[in-house]
PDB file of C-alpha atoms in Angstrom:
ATOM      1  CA  UNK Q   1      -0.060  -0.048   0.015  1.00  0.00           C
ATOM      2  CA  UNK Q   2       1.422   3.232  -1.122  1.00  0.00           C
ATOM      3  CA  UNK Q   3       1.775   6.510   0.920  1.00  0.00           C
ATOM      4  CA  UNK Q   4      -0.860   9.106   0.427  1.00  0.00           C
ATOM      5  CA  UNK Q   5       1.994  11.391  -0.677  1.00  0.00           C
ATOM      6  CA  UNK Q   6       2.638   9.136  -3.544  1.00  0.00           C
ATOM      7  CA  UNK Q   7       0.170  10.788  -5.800  1.00  0.00           C
ATOM      8  CA  UNK Q   8      -0.190  14.434  -6.973  1.00  0.00           C
ATOM      9  CA  UNK Q   9       2.738  16.658  -7.217  1.00  0.00           C
ATOM     10  CA  UNK Q  10       5.736  14.530  -6.918  1.00  0.00           C
ATOM     11  CA  UNK Q  11       7.953  17.505  -5.795  1.00  0.00           C
ATOM     12  CA  UNK Q  12       5.896  17.982  -2.538  1.00  0.00           C
ATOM     13  CA  UNK Q  13       5.421  15.592   0.366  1.00  0.00           C
ATOM     14  CA  UNK Q  14       2.538  16.962   2.357  1.00  0.00           C
ATOM     15  CA  UNK Q  15       3.486  14.702   5.370  1.00  0.00           C
ATOM     16  CA  UNK Q  16       6.884  16.114   5.625  1.00  0.00           C
ATOM     17  CA  UNK Q  17       5.266  19.601   5.446  1.00  0.00           C
ATOM     18  CA  UNK Q  18       2.971  18.808   8.417  1.00  0.00           C
ATOM     19  CA  UNK Q  19       6.147  17.422  10.359  1.00  0.00           C
ATOM     20  CA  UNK Q  20       8.013  20.670   9.628  1.00  0.00           C
ATOM     21  CA  UNK Q  21       4.971  22.701  10.753  1.00  0.00           C
ATOM     22  CA  UNK Q  22       5.083  20.959  14.153  1.00  0.00           C
ATOM     23  CA  UNK Q  23       8.800  21.383  14.403  1.00  0.00           C
ATOM     24  CA  UNK Q  24       8.347  25.204  13.843  1.00  0.00           C
ATOM     25  CA  UNK Q  25       5.994  25.440  16.816  1.00  0.00           C
ATOM     26  CA  UNK Q  26       8.052  23.137  18.989  1.00  0.00           C
ATOM     27  CA  UNK Q  27      11.283  25.244  18.527  1.00  0.00           C
ATOM     28  CA  UNK Q  28       9.398  28.421  19.071  1.00  0.00           C
ATOM     29  CA  UNK Q  29       7.766  27.072  22.276  1.00  0.00           C
ATOM     30  CA  UNK Q  30      11.110  25.885  23.665  1.00  0.00           C
ATOM     31  CA  UNK Q  31      12.642  29.386  23.640  1.00  0.00           C
ATOM     32  CA  UNK Q  32       9.579  31.174  25.082  1.00  0.00           C
ATOM     33  CA  UNK Q  33      10.669  30.902  28.614  1.00  0.00           C
ATOM     34  CA  UNK Q  34      10.346  34.594  29.096  1.00  0.00           C
ATOM     35  CA  UNK Q  35       6.673  34.497  27.962  1.00  0.00           C
ATOM     36  CA  UNK Q  36       5.664  31.910  30.693  1.00  0.00           C
ATOM     37  CA  UNK Q  37       5.488  33.923  33.786  1.00  0.00           C
ATOM     38  CA  UNK Q  38       4.848  31.313  36.326  1.00  0.00           C
ATOM     39  CA  UNK Q  39       4.904  28.160  34.128  1.00  0.00           C
ATOM     40  CA  UNK Q  40       8.371  28.035  32.732  1.00  0.00           C
ATOM     41  CA  UNK Q  41       8.351  24.039  32.542  1.00  0.00           C
ATOM     42  CA  UNK Q  42       5.833  24.440  29.567  1.00  0.00           C
ATOM     43  CA  UNK Q  43       8.634  25.989  27.533  1.00  0.00           C
ATOM     44  CA  UNK Q  44       9.839  22.598  26.164  1.00  0.00           C
ATOM     45  CA  UNK Q  45      10.285  20.600  23.038  1.00  0.00           C
ATOM     46  CA  UNK Q  46      13.445  22.188  21.643  1.00  0.00           C
ATOM     47  CA  UNK Q  47      15.494  19.091  21.278  1.00  0.00           C
ATOM     48  CA  UNK Q  48      12.517  17.283  19.511  1.00  0.00           C
ATOM     49  CA  UNK Q  49      11.997  20.377  17.226  1.00  0.00           C
ATOM     50  CA  UNK Q  50      15.721  20.439  16.370  1.00  0.00           C
ATOM     51  CA  UNK Q  51      15.622  16.741  15.644  1.00  0.00           C
ATOM     52  CA  UNK Q  52      12.585  17.195  13.389  1.00  0.00           C
ATOM     53  CA  UNK Q  53      14.322  19.947  11.464  1.00  0.00           C
ATOM     54  CA  UNK Q  54      17.417  17.720  10.835  1.00  0.00           C
ATOM     55  CA  UNK Q  55      15.191  14.819   9.896  1.00  0.00           C
ATOM     56  CA  UNK Q  56      13.209  16.820   7.436  1.00  0.00           C
ATOM     57  CA  UNK Q  57      16.260  18.110   5.954  1.00  0.00           C
ATOM     58  CA  UNK Q  58      17.827  14.844   5.412  1.00  0.00           C
ATOM     59  CA  UNK Q  59      14.439  13.561   4.062  1.00  0.00           C
ATOM     60  CA  UNK Q  60      14.179  16.001   1.330  1.00  0.00           C
ATOM     61  CA  UNK Q  61      18.022  16.100   0.502  1.00  0.00           C
ATOM     62  CA  UNK Q  62      18.287  12.662  -0.916  1.00  0.00           C
ATOM     63  CA  UNK Q  63      15.370  13.326  -3.269  1.00  0.00           C
ATOM     64  CA  UNK Q  64      17.143  15.912  -5.404  1.00  0.00           C
ATOM     65  CA  UNK Q  65      18.687  15.244  -8.710  1.00  0.00           C
ATOM     66  CA  UNK Q  66      22.394  14.231  -8.998  1.00  0.00           C
ATOM     67  CA  UNK Q  67      24.935  16.798  -9.927  1.00  0.00           C
ATOM     68  CA  UNK Q  68      28.488  17.841  -9.339  1.00  0.00           C
ATOM     69  CA  UNK Q  69      29.439  18.615  -5.716  1.00  0.00           C
ATOM     70  CA  UNK Q  70      30.147  22.346  -6.271  1.00  0.00           C
ATOM     71  CA  UNK Q  71      26.869  22.903  -7.809  1.00  0.00           C
ATOM     72  CA  UNK Q  72      25.112  20.688  -5.200  1.00  0.00           C
ATOM     73  CA  UNK Q  73      26.734  22.497  -2.393  1.00  0.00           C
ATOM     74  CA  UNK Q  74      25.965  25.829  -4.124  1.00  0.00           C
ATOM     75  CA  UNK Q  75      22.224  24.988  -4.176  1.00  0.00           C
ATOM     76  CA  UNK Q  76      22.371  24.426  -0.330  1.00  0.00           C
ATOM     77  CA  UNK Q  77      24.103  27.575   0.338  1.00  0.00           C
ATOM     78  CA  UNK Q  78      21.737  29.412  -1.888  1.00  0.00           C
ATOM     79  CA  UNK Q  79      18.886  28.302   0.564  1.00  0.00           C
ATOM     80  CA  UNK Q  80      20.700  29.382   3.822  1.00  0.00           C
ATOM     81  CA  UNK Q  81      22.935  32.458   3.030  1.00  0.00           C
ATOM     82  CA  UNK Q  82      20.160  34.832   1.678  1.00  0.00           C
ATOM     83  CA  UNK Q  83      18.160  34.149   4.876  1.00  0.00           C
ATOM     84  CA  UNK Q  84      21.247  34.766   6.973  1.00  0.00           C
ATOM     85  CA  UNK Q  85      21.873  38.156   5.166  1.00  0.00           C
ATOM     86  CA  UNK Q  86      18.153  39.027   5.338  1.00  0.00           C
ATOM     87  CA  UNK Q  87      17.919  38.291   8.905  1.00  0.00           C
ATOM     88  CA  UNK Q  88      21.183  40.301   9.698  1.00  0.00           C
ATOM     89  CA  UNK Q  89      19.927  43.294   7.879  1.00  0.00           C
ATOM     90  CA  UNK Q  90      16.355  43.177   9.443  1.00  0.00           C
ATOM     91  CA  UNK Q  91      17.874  42.579  12.986  1.00  0.00           C
ATOM     92  CA  UNK Q  92      20.245  45.409  12.657  1.00  0.00           C
ATOM     93  CA  UNK Q  93      17.825  47.941  11.149  1.00  0.00           C
ATOM     94  CA  UNK Q  94      15.064  47.215  13.786  1.00  0.00           C
ATOM     95  CA  UNK Q  95      16.842  46.025  16.848  1.00  0.00           C
ATOM     96  CA  UNK Q  96      20.429  47.263  16.526  1.00  0.00           C
ATOM     97  CA  UNK Q  97      21.826  43.648  16.404  1.00  0.00           C
ATOM     98  CA  UNK Q  98      25.353  43.206  15.273  1.00  0.00           C
ATOM     99  CA  UNK Q  99      26.052  39.551  15.246  1.00  0.00           C
ATOM    100  CA  UNK Q 100      28.910  38.849  13.034  1.00  0.00           C
ATOM    101  CA  UNK Q 101      29.307  36.027  10.273  1.00  0.00           C
ATOM    102  CA  UNK Q 102      31.844  34.538  12.518  1.00  0.00           C
ATOM    103  CA  UNK Q 103      29.302  34.395  15.341  1.00  0.00           C
ATOM    104  CA  UNK Q 104      26.940  32.751  13.046  1.00  0.00           C
ATOM    105  CA  UNK Q 105      29.051  29.980  11.367  1.00  0.00           C
ATOM    106  CA  UNK Q 106      31.066  29.128  14.496  1.00  0.00           C
ATOM    107  CA  UNK Q 107      27.853  28.288  16.309  1.00  0.00           C
ATOM    108  CA  UNK Q 108      27.962  31.211  18.879  1.00  0.00           C
ATOM    109  CA  UNK Q 109      24.470  32.336  17.701  1.00  0.00           C
ATOM    110  CA  UNK Q 110      22.913  29.729  15.581  1.00  0.00           C
ATOM    111  CA  UNK Q 111      24.538  26.232  16.102  1.00  0.00           C
ATOM    112  CA  UNK Q 112      22.071  24.641  13.690  1.00  0.00           C
ATOM    113  CA  UNK Q 113      23.610  26.547  10.578  1.00  0.00           C
ATOM    114  CA  UNK Q 114      27.186  25.506  11.248  1.00  0.00           C
ATOM    115  CA  UNK Q 115      26.098  21.921  11.876  1.00  0.00           C
ATOM    116  CA  UNK Q 116      24.147  21.676   8.843  1.00  0.00           C
ATOM    117  CA  UNK Q 117      26.765  23.102   6.478  1.00  0.00           C
ATOM    118  CA  UNK Q 118      29.181  20.448   7.802  1.00  0.00           C
ATOM    119  CA  UNK Q 119      26.703  17.697   7.386  1.00  0.00           C
ATOM    120  CA  UNK Q 120      26.073  18.496   3.759  1.00  0.00           C
ATOM    121  CA  UNK Q 121      29.878  17.741   3.146  1.00  0.00           C
ATOM    122  CA  UNK Q 122      29.340  14.168   4.599  1.00  0.00           C
ATOM    123  CA  UNK Q 123      26.039  13.548   2.922  1.00  0.00           C
ATOM    124  CA  UNK Q 124      27.029  14.438  -0.592  1.00  0.00           C
ATOM    125  CA  UNK Q 125      29.412  11.294  -0.874  1.00  0.00           C
ATOM    126  CA  UNK Q 126      26.986   9.183   0.852  1.00  0.00           C
ATOM    127  CA  UNK Q 127      24.202  10.148  -1.367  1.00  0.00           C
ATOM    128  CA  UNK Q 128      26.353   9.990  -4.491  1.00  0.00           C
ATOM    129  CA  UNK Q 129      28.449   6.935  -4.147  1.00  0.00           C
ATOM    130  CA  UNK Q 130      26.904   4.515  -1.531  1.00  0.00           C
ATOM    131  CA  UNK Q 131      24.073   1.987  -1.960  1.00  0.00           C
ATOM    132  CA  UNK Q 132      21.421   1.375   0.487  1.00  0.00           C
ATOM    133  CA  UNK Q 133      23.128  -1.344   2.433  1.00  0.00           C
ATOM    134  CA  UNK Q 134      26.316   0.712   2.652  1.00  0.00           C
ATOM    135  CA  UNK Q 135      24.223   3.731   3.981  1.00  0.00           C
ATOM    136  CA  UNK Q 136      23.010   1.517   6.846  1.00  0.00           C
ATOM    137  CA  UNK Q 137      26.704   0.614   7.574  1.00  0.00           C
ATOM    138  CA  UNK Q 138      27.574   4.419   7.826  1.00  0.00           C
ATOM    139  CA  UNK Q 139      24.612   4.901  10.210  1.00  0.00           C
ATOM    140  CA  UNK Q 140      25.782   2.032  12.350  1.00  0.00           C
ATOM    141  CA  UNK Q 141      29.316   2.965  12.525  1.00  0.00           C
ATOM    142  CA  UNK Q 142      28.385   6.629  13.217  1.00  0.00           C
ATOM    143  CA  UNK Q 143      26.122   5.480  15.967  1.00  0.00           C
ATOM    144  CA  UNK Q 144      28.805   3.404  17.600  1.00  0.00           C
ATOM    145  CA  UNK Q 145      31.367   6.294  17.322  1.00  0.00           C
ATOM    146  CA  UNK Q 146      28.795   8.678  18.944  1.00  0.00           C
ATOM    147  CA  UNK Q 147      28.209   6.395  21.845  1.00  0.00           C
ATOM    148  CA  UNK Q 148      32.027   6.188  22.358  1.00  0.00           C
ATOM    149  CA  UNK Q 149      32.680  10.064  22.040  1.00  0.00           C
ATOM    150  CA  UNK Q 150      29.569  10.728  24.265  1.00  0.00           C
ATOM    151  CA  UNK Q 151      31.581   9.678  27.352  1.00  0.00           C
ATOM    152  CA  UNK Q 152      34.735  11.536  26.062  1.00  0.00           C
ATOM    153  CA  UNK Q 153      32.719  14.802  25.669  1.00  0.00           C
ATOM    154  CA  UNK Q 154      30.604  14.014  28.659  1.00  0.00           C
ATOM    155  CA  UNK Q 155      29.852  17.262  30.690  1.00  0.00           C
ATOM    156  CA  UNK Q 156      27.217  17.296  33.452  1.00  0.00           C
ATOM    157  CA  UNK Q 157      24.897  14.896  31.530  1.00  0.00           C
ATOM    158  CA  UNK Q 158      23.769  17.417  28.879  1.00  0.00           C
ATOM    159  CA  UNK Q 159      26.392  17.392  26.055  1.00  0.00           C
ATOM    160  CA  UNK Q 160      24.044  17.318  23.190  1.00  0.00           C
ATOM    161  CA  UNK Q 161      20.848  18.993  24.420  1.00  0.00           C
ATOM    162  CA  UNK Q 162      22.696  21.849  26.257  1.00  0.00           C
ATOM    163  CA  UNK Q 163      25.474  22.505  23.794  1.00  0.00           C
ATOM    164  CA  UNK Q 164      28.964  21.111  23.058  1.00  0.00           C
ATOM    165  CA  UNK Q 165      30.841  19.173  20.277  1.00  0.00           C
ATOM    166  CA  UNK Q 166      28.918  15.978  20.858  1.00  0.00           C
ATOM    167  CA  UNK Q 167      25.646  17.646  19.891  1.00  0.00           C
ATOM    168  CA  UNK Q 168      26.764  18.260  16.525  1.00  0.00           C
ATOM    169  CA  UNK Q 169      28.050  14.909  16.049  1.00  0.00           C
ATOM    170  CA  UNK Q 170      25.000  13.048  17.330  1.00  0.00           C
ATOM    171  CA  UNK Q 171      22.348  15.112  15.381  1.00  0.00           C
ATOM    172  CA  UNK Q 172      23.956  13.924  12.122  1.00  0.00           C
ATOM    173  CA  UNK Q 173      22.317  10.440  12.899  1.00  0.00           C
ATOM    174  CA  UNK Q 174      18.933  12.216  12.802  1.00  0.00           C
ATOM    175  CA  UNK Q 175      19.653  13.826   9.419  1.00  0.00           C
ATOM    176  CA  UNK Q 176      20.835  10.472   8.028  1.00  0.00           C
ATOM    177  CA  UNK Q 177      17.694   8.833   9.333  1.00  0.00           C
ATOM    178  CA  UNK Q 178      15.554  11.286   7.507  1.00  0.00           C
ATOM    179  CA  UNK Q 179      17.475  10.741   4.258  1.00  0.00           C
ATOM    180  CA  UNK Q 180      17.170   6.963   4.524  1.00  0.00           C
ATOM    181  CA  UNK Q 181      13.373   7.314   5.044  1.00  0.00           C
ATOM    182  CA  UNK Q 182      13.101   9.837   2.359  1.00  0.00           C
ATOM    183  CA  UNK Q 183      14.492   7.452  -0.172  1.00  0.00           C
ATOM    184  CA  UNK Q 184      11.590   5.039   0.540  1.00  0.00           C
ATOM    185  CA  UNK Q 185       8.862   7.573   1.106  1.00  0.00           C
ATOM    186  CA  UNK Q 186       6.468   5.938  -1.276  1.00  0.00           C
ATOM    187  CA  UNK Q 187       6.680   2.555   0.640  1.00  0.00           C
ATOM    188  CA  UNK Q 188       5.188   4.079   3.833  1.00  0.00           C
ATOM    189  CA  UNK Q 189       1.550   3.974   4.806  1.00  0.00           C
ATOM    190  CA  UNK Q 190      -0.107   5.170   7.990  1.00  0.00           C
ATOM    191  CA  UNK Q 191      -1.009   2.545  10.529  1.00  0.00           C
ATOM    192  CA  UNK Q 192      -2.738   3.367  13.931  1.00  0.00           C
ATOM    193  CA  UNK Q 193       0.205   1.594  15.748  1.00  0.00           C
ATOM    194  CA  UNK Q 194       2.442   4.524  14.704  1.00  0.00           C
ATOM    195  CA  UNK Q 195       0.494   6.757  17.140  1.00  0.00           C
ATOM    196  CA  UNK Q 196       1.129   4.374  19.894  1.00  0.00           C
ATOM    197  CA  UNK Q 197       4.885   4.296  18.894  1.00  0.00           C
ATOM    198  CA  UNK Q 198       4.867   8.184  18.969  1.00  0.00           C
ATOM    199  CA  UNK Q 199       3.450   8.572  22.266  1.00  0.00           C
ATOM    200  CA  UNK Q 200       5.630   5.874  23.782  1.00  0.00           C
ATOM    201  CA  UNK Q 201       8.784   7.475  22.212  1.00  0.00           C
ATOM    202  CA  UNK Q 202       7.713  10.934  23.638  1.00  0.00           C
ATOM    203  CA  UNK Q 203       7.284   9.567  26.973  1.00  0.00           C
ATOM    204  CA  UNK Q 204      10.495   7.513  27.103  1.00  0.00           C
ATOM    205  CA  UNK Q 205      12.426  10.555  25.719  1.00  0.00           C
ATOM    206  CA  UNK Q 206      11.257  12.774  28.580  1.00  0.00           C
ATOM    207  CA  UNK Q 207      11.786  10.171  31.139  1.00  0.00           C
ATOM    208  CA  UNK Q 208      15.293   9.533  29.979  1.00  0.00           C
ATOM    209  CA  UNK Q 209      15.922  13.195  29.602  1.00  0.00           C
ATOM    210  CA  UNK Q 210      14.920  14.113  33.227  1.00  0.00           C
ATOM    211  CA  UNK Q 211      16.358  11.205  34.978  1.00  0.00           C
ATOM    212  CA  UNK Q 212      19.515  10.890  32.967  1.00  0.00           C
ATOM    213  CA  UNK Q 213      20.634  14.575  33.421  1.00  0.00           C
ATOM    214  CA  UNK Q 214      23.228  13.586  36.081  1.00  0.00           C
ATOM    215  CA  UNK Q 215      24.439  10.158  34.667  1.00  0.00           C
ATOM    216  CA  UNK Q 216      25.386   8.553  31.412  1.00  0.00           C
ATOM    217  CA  UNK Q 217      21.813   7.282  30.859  1.00  0.00           C
ATOM    218  CA  UNK Q 218      20.997  10.332  28.908  1.00  0.00           C
ATOM    219  CA  UNK Q 219      22.653   8.848  25.787  1.00  0.00           C
ATOM    220  CA  UNK Q 220      19.823   6.339  25.709  1.00  0.00           C
ATOM    221  CA  UNK Q 221      17.322   9.225  25.077  1.00  0.00           C
ATOM    222  CA  UNK Q 222      18.635   9.354  21.638  1.00  0.00           C
ATOM    223  CA  UNK Q 223      16.873   6.254  20.819  1.00  0.00           C
ATOM    224  CA  UNK Q 224      13.402   7.435  21.515  1.00  0.00           C
ATOM    225  CA  UNK Q 225      14.347  10.816  19.887  1.00  0.00           C
ATOM    226  CA  UNK Q 226      14.865   8.998  16.655  1.00  0.00           C
ATOM    227  CA  UNK Q 227      11.611   7.129  17.370  1.00  0.00           C
ATOM    228  CA  UNK Q 228       9.875  10.493  17.597  1.00  0.00           C
ATOM    229  CA  UNK Q 229      11.048  11.376  14.307  1.00  0.00           C
ATOM    230  CA  UNK Q 230      10.105   8.190  12.574  1.00  0.00           C
ATOM    231  CA  UNK Q 231       6.664   7.784  14.135  1.00  0.00           C
ATOM    232  CA  UNK Q 232       5.637  11.464  13.862  1.00  0.00           C
ATOM    233  CA  UNK Q 233       6.421  11.283  10.145  1.00  0.00           C
ATOM    234  CA  UNK Q 234       4.558   7.974   9.728  1.00  0.00           C
ATOM    235  CA  UNK Q 235       1.562   9.411  11.672  1.00  0.00           C
ATOM    236  CA  UNK Q 236       1.630  12.401   9.585  1.00  0.00           C
ATOM    237  CA  UNK Q 237       0.957  10.137   6.617  1.00  0.00           C
ATOM    238  CA  UNK Q 238      -2.551   9.523   7.885  1.00  0.00           C
ATOM    239  CA  UNK Q 239      -4.862   9.875   4.842  1.00  0.00           C
ATOM    240  CA  UNK Q 240      -7.305  11.966   6.696  1.00  0.00           C
ATOM    241  CA  UNK Q 241      -4.741  14.466   7.730  1.00  0.00           C
ATOM    242  CA  UNK Q 242      -2.969  14.585   4.416  1.00  0.00           C
ATOM    243  CA  UNK Q 243      -6.436  15.161   2.670  1.00  0.00           C
ATOM    244  CA  UNK Q 244      -7.135  17.995   5.088  1.00  0.00           C
ATOM    245  CA  UNK Q 245      -3.759  19.667   4.464  1.00  0.00           C
ATOM    246  CA  UNK Q 246      -4.315  19.381   0.701  1.00  0.00           C
ATOM    247  CA  UNK Q 247      -7.441  21.557   0.852  1.00  0.00           C
ATOM    248  CA  UNK Q 248      -6.633  24.970  -0.685  1.00  0.00           C
ATOM    249  CA  UNK Q 249      -6.819  27.187   2.409  1.00  0.00           C
ATOM    250  CA  UNK Q 250      -5.288  24.783   4.966  1.00  0.00           C
ATOM    251  CA  UNK Q 251      -2.822  23.427   2.521  1.00  0.00           C
ATOM    252  CA  UNK Q 252      -1.682  27.005   1.804  1.00  0.00           C
ATOM    253  CA  UNK Q 253      -1.037  27.709   5.571  1.00  0.00           C
ATOM    254  CA  UNK Q 254       0.783  24.479   6.144  1.00  0.00           C
ATOM    255  CA  UNK Q 255       2.924  24.824   3.112  1.00  0.00           C
ATOM    256  CA  UNK Q 256       3.835  28.317   3.870  1.00  0.00           C
ATOM    257  CA  UNK Q 257       4.653  27.922   7.534  1.00  0.00           C
ATOM    258  CA  UNK Q 258       6.568  24.664   6.680  1.00  0.00           C
ATOM    259  CA  UNK Q 259       8.877  26.648   4.408  1.00  0.00           C
ATOM    260  CA  UNK Q 260       9.651  29.113   7.240  1.00  0.00           C
ATOM    261  CA  UNK Q 261      11.625  26.631   9.465  1.00  0.00           C
ATOM    262  CA  UNK Q 262      14.981  28.404   8.866  1.00  0.00           C
ATOM    263  CA  UNK Q 263      13.543  31.944   9.073  1.00  0.00           C
ATOM    264  CA  UNK Q 264      11.720  31.189  12.352  1.00  0.00           C
ATOM    265  CA  UNK Q 265      14.822  29.718  13.912  1.00  0.00           C
ATOM    266  CA  UNK Q 266      16.758  32.837  12.874  1.00  0.00           C
ATOM    267  CA  UNK Q 267      14.402  35.593  13.804  1.00  0.00           C
ATOM    268  CA  UNK Q 268      12.449  34.395  16.879  1.00  0.00           C
ATOM    269  CA  UNK Q 269      14.719  35.506  19.607  1.00  0.00           C
ATOM    270  CA  UNK Q 270      14.181  39.200  18.485  1.00  0.00           C
ATOM    271  CA  UNK Q 271      10.396  38.866  18.889  1.00  0.00           C
ATOM    272  CA  UNK Q 272       9.975  37.057  22.209  1.00  0.00           C
ATOM    273  CA  UNK Q 273       8.979  39.583  24.976  1.00  0.00           C
ATOM    274  CA  UNK Q 274       7.583  39.486  28.501  1.00  0.00           C
ATOM    275  CA  UNK Q 275       5.618  42.832  27.787  1.00  0.00           C
ATOM    276  CA  UNK Q 276       2.441  40.716  27.002  1.00  0.00           C
ATOM    277  CA  UNK Q 277       2.812  38.368  30.145  1.00  0.00           C
ATOM    278  CA  UNK Q 278      -0.261  40.001  31.659  1.00  0.00           C
ATOM    279  CA  UNK Q 279      -2.353  38.414  29.031  1.00  0.00           C
ATOM    280  CA  UNK Q 280      -1.142  34.852  29.589  1.00  0.00           C
ATOM    281  CA  UNK Q 281      -1.871  32.400  28.099  1.00  0.00           C
ATOM    282  CA  UNK Q 282      -3.125  34.501  25.164  1.00  0.00           C
ATOM    283  CA  UNK Q 283       0.286  36.120  24.766  1.00  0.00           C
ATOM    284  CA  UNK Q 284       1.576  32.698  23.549  1.00  0.00           C
ATOM    285  CA  UNK Q 285      -0.370  32.479  20.380  1.00  0.00           C
ATOM    286  CA  UNK Q 286      -0.007  36.321  19.840  1.00  0.00           C
ATOM    287  CA  UNK Q 287       3.746  36.186  19.844  1.00  0.00           C
ATOM    288  CA  UNK Q 288       3.938  32.912  17.807  1.00  0.00           C
ATOM    289  CA  UNK Q 289       1.803  34.557  15.125  1.00  0.00           C
ATOM    290  CA  UNK Q 290       4.075  37.627  15.329  1.00  0.00           C
ATOM    291  CA  UNK Q 291       7.309  35.294  14.886  1.00  0.00           C
ATOM    292  CA  UNK Q 292       5.755  33.609  11.845  1.00  0.00           C
ATOM    293  CA  UNK Q 293       4.763  36.970  10.278  1.00  0.00           C
ATOM    294  CA  UNK Q 294       8.311  38.216  10.906  1.00  0.00           C
ATOM    295  CA  UNK Q 295       9.885  35.008   9.552  1.00  0.00           C
ATOM    296  CA  UNK Q 296       7.592  35.371   6.348  1.00  0.00           C
ATOM    297  CA  UNK Q 297       9.010  38.779   5.861  1.00  0.00           C
ATOM    298  CA  UNK Q 298      12.568  37.733   6.106  1.00  0.00           C
ATOM    299  CA  UNK Q 299      11.703  34.724   3.778  1.00  0.00           C
ATOM    300  CA  UNK Q 300      10.310  37.043   1.009  1.00  0.00           C
ATOM    301  CA  UNK Q 301      13.376  39.463   1.672  1.00  0.00           C
ATOM    302  CA  UNK Q 302      15.826  36.566   1.244  1.00  0.00           C
ATOM    303  CA  UNK Q 303      14.104  35.308  -1.906  1.00  0.00           C
ATOM    304  CA  UNK Q 304      14.491  38.851  -3.178  1.00  0.00           C
ATOM    305  CA  UNK Q 305      18.170  38.877  -2.382  1.00  0.00           C
ATOM    306  CA  UNK Q 306      18.615  35.435  -3.882  1.00  0.00           C
ATOM    307  CA  UNK Q 307      16.804  36.402  -7.081  1.00  0.00           C
ATOM    308  CA  UNK Q 308      18.789  39.688  -7.231  1.00  0.00           C
ATOM    309  CA  UNK Q 309      21.974  37.855  -7.774  1.00  0.00           C
ATOM    310  CA  UNK Q 310      20.702  35.673 -10.628  1.00  0.00           C
ATOM    311  CA  UNK Q 311      20.606  36.580 -14.167  1.00  0.00           C
ATOM    312  CA  UNK Q 312      16.890  35.426 -14.687  1.00  0.00           C
ATOM    313  CA  UNK Q 313      14.057  38.051 -14.422  1.00  0.00           C
ATOM    314  CA  UNK Q 314      12.379  38.392 -10.875  1.00  0.00           C
ATOM    315  CA  UNK Q 315       9.691  35.855 -10.175  1.00  0.00           C
ATOM    316  CA  UNK Q 316       7.493  37.722  -7.878  1.00  0.00           C
ATOM    317  CA  UNK Q 317       5.043  34.947  -7.289  1.00  0.00           C
ATOM    318  CA  UNK Q 318       7.758  32.518  -6.049  1.00  0.00           C
ATOM    319  CA  UNK Q 319       9.379  35.279  -3.997  1.00  0.00           C
ATOM    320  CA  UNK Q 320       6.075  35.647  -2.101  1.00  0.00           C
ATOM    321  CA  UNK Q 321       5.741  31.761  -1.685  1.00  0.00           C
TER     322      UNK Q 321
END
C-alpha cells in the first residue's frame, strides 16, 4: 500500500510539510521561557523540534537530482545564506543587532547553521556513491562512534541538548535517518500503531532526559528521539490528515509555515518579549503569530536577495511563496 503522498505533485510531500510545521512550533515554544511568567516548565520541546528539523532536511536532501558537488553545495548555500543576510539586515535595522558572520558560522548564535553546512559535506558522498546497504553501515558505525565519544565529551549529563561538540556529532544520525526514510517515502502508509509508537517514544524521551541528566543514561534518550522522528512522520501520513492539508486554504497555511523553518529559527529571539505576560496564556499564540509574520517577511526578503544575484528576471510569485 503506497503513501498518500505518492500521488499528486511529486515535488511536494504533504506529510513532511506537516512534520516541519510541528517542528516550527516546538522550537518556538522551547525558546519562549520569558513568555511563561509562572509556568516555565511549559517552555519545552526544543530538542525534539531540532531533531525534526534535521530529519526533514535529510528527508528532502536525497530526493534531489544528481549533480557535481560544487553545484550541489551551491544550491544548499543559496537556501541558507540569503536568509542569514536578510535576518542580519532586518535585525540590525530594527533591533540594532550586530552579530558577525563568524558568530553565526562558529555556532555562537545559531549552532544549527554550522552543523548543517558540515553535514552536507558528509551527505554528498553518501548520497552519490553509496548504495542502501552501505548507508546503513555508515549509520551504524556513526552510531557506535557517537556512543564512544559521548563519554569523552560528557559534561554534566547534557552534552548534546545543552551544547557542546557531541551535539553536532549526534544530530547527524537524525539527518541521516531522515535521508534513509526519504528514499523510501512511497513505501510508507499510516497505521494506527504508529501513534502508539509516537506517544511511547515521547514519554520515553522525557523520562530519560529528566532522569539521565546527572548520569550517562542520557545517551539512551537518543533512541526514543529517533523514534519520535520516525513515528511522527509516519503518523503524518494518515490519509485524513493529508487530505485535510491538501485543501486549498489549509494546504496554503501548512505549506507556507513549513517553508519558514529556517527563518523562524533565525528571527524568533528578537520577537520574544515579556511585555504581554499580563495576557497569559493569550500572549503565547499572539507572539507565535508575530514570529511567523516576521519570518515570512525575512523569507520574502531573502528570496528577493537570492533572485537579485541571478541573471533571470524576478519571479514575484515565487518570491512571495
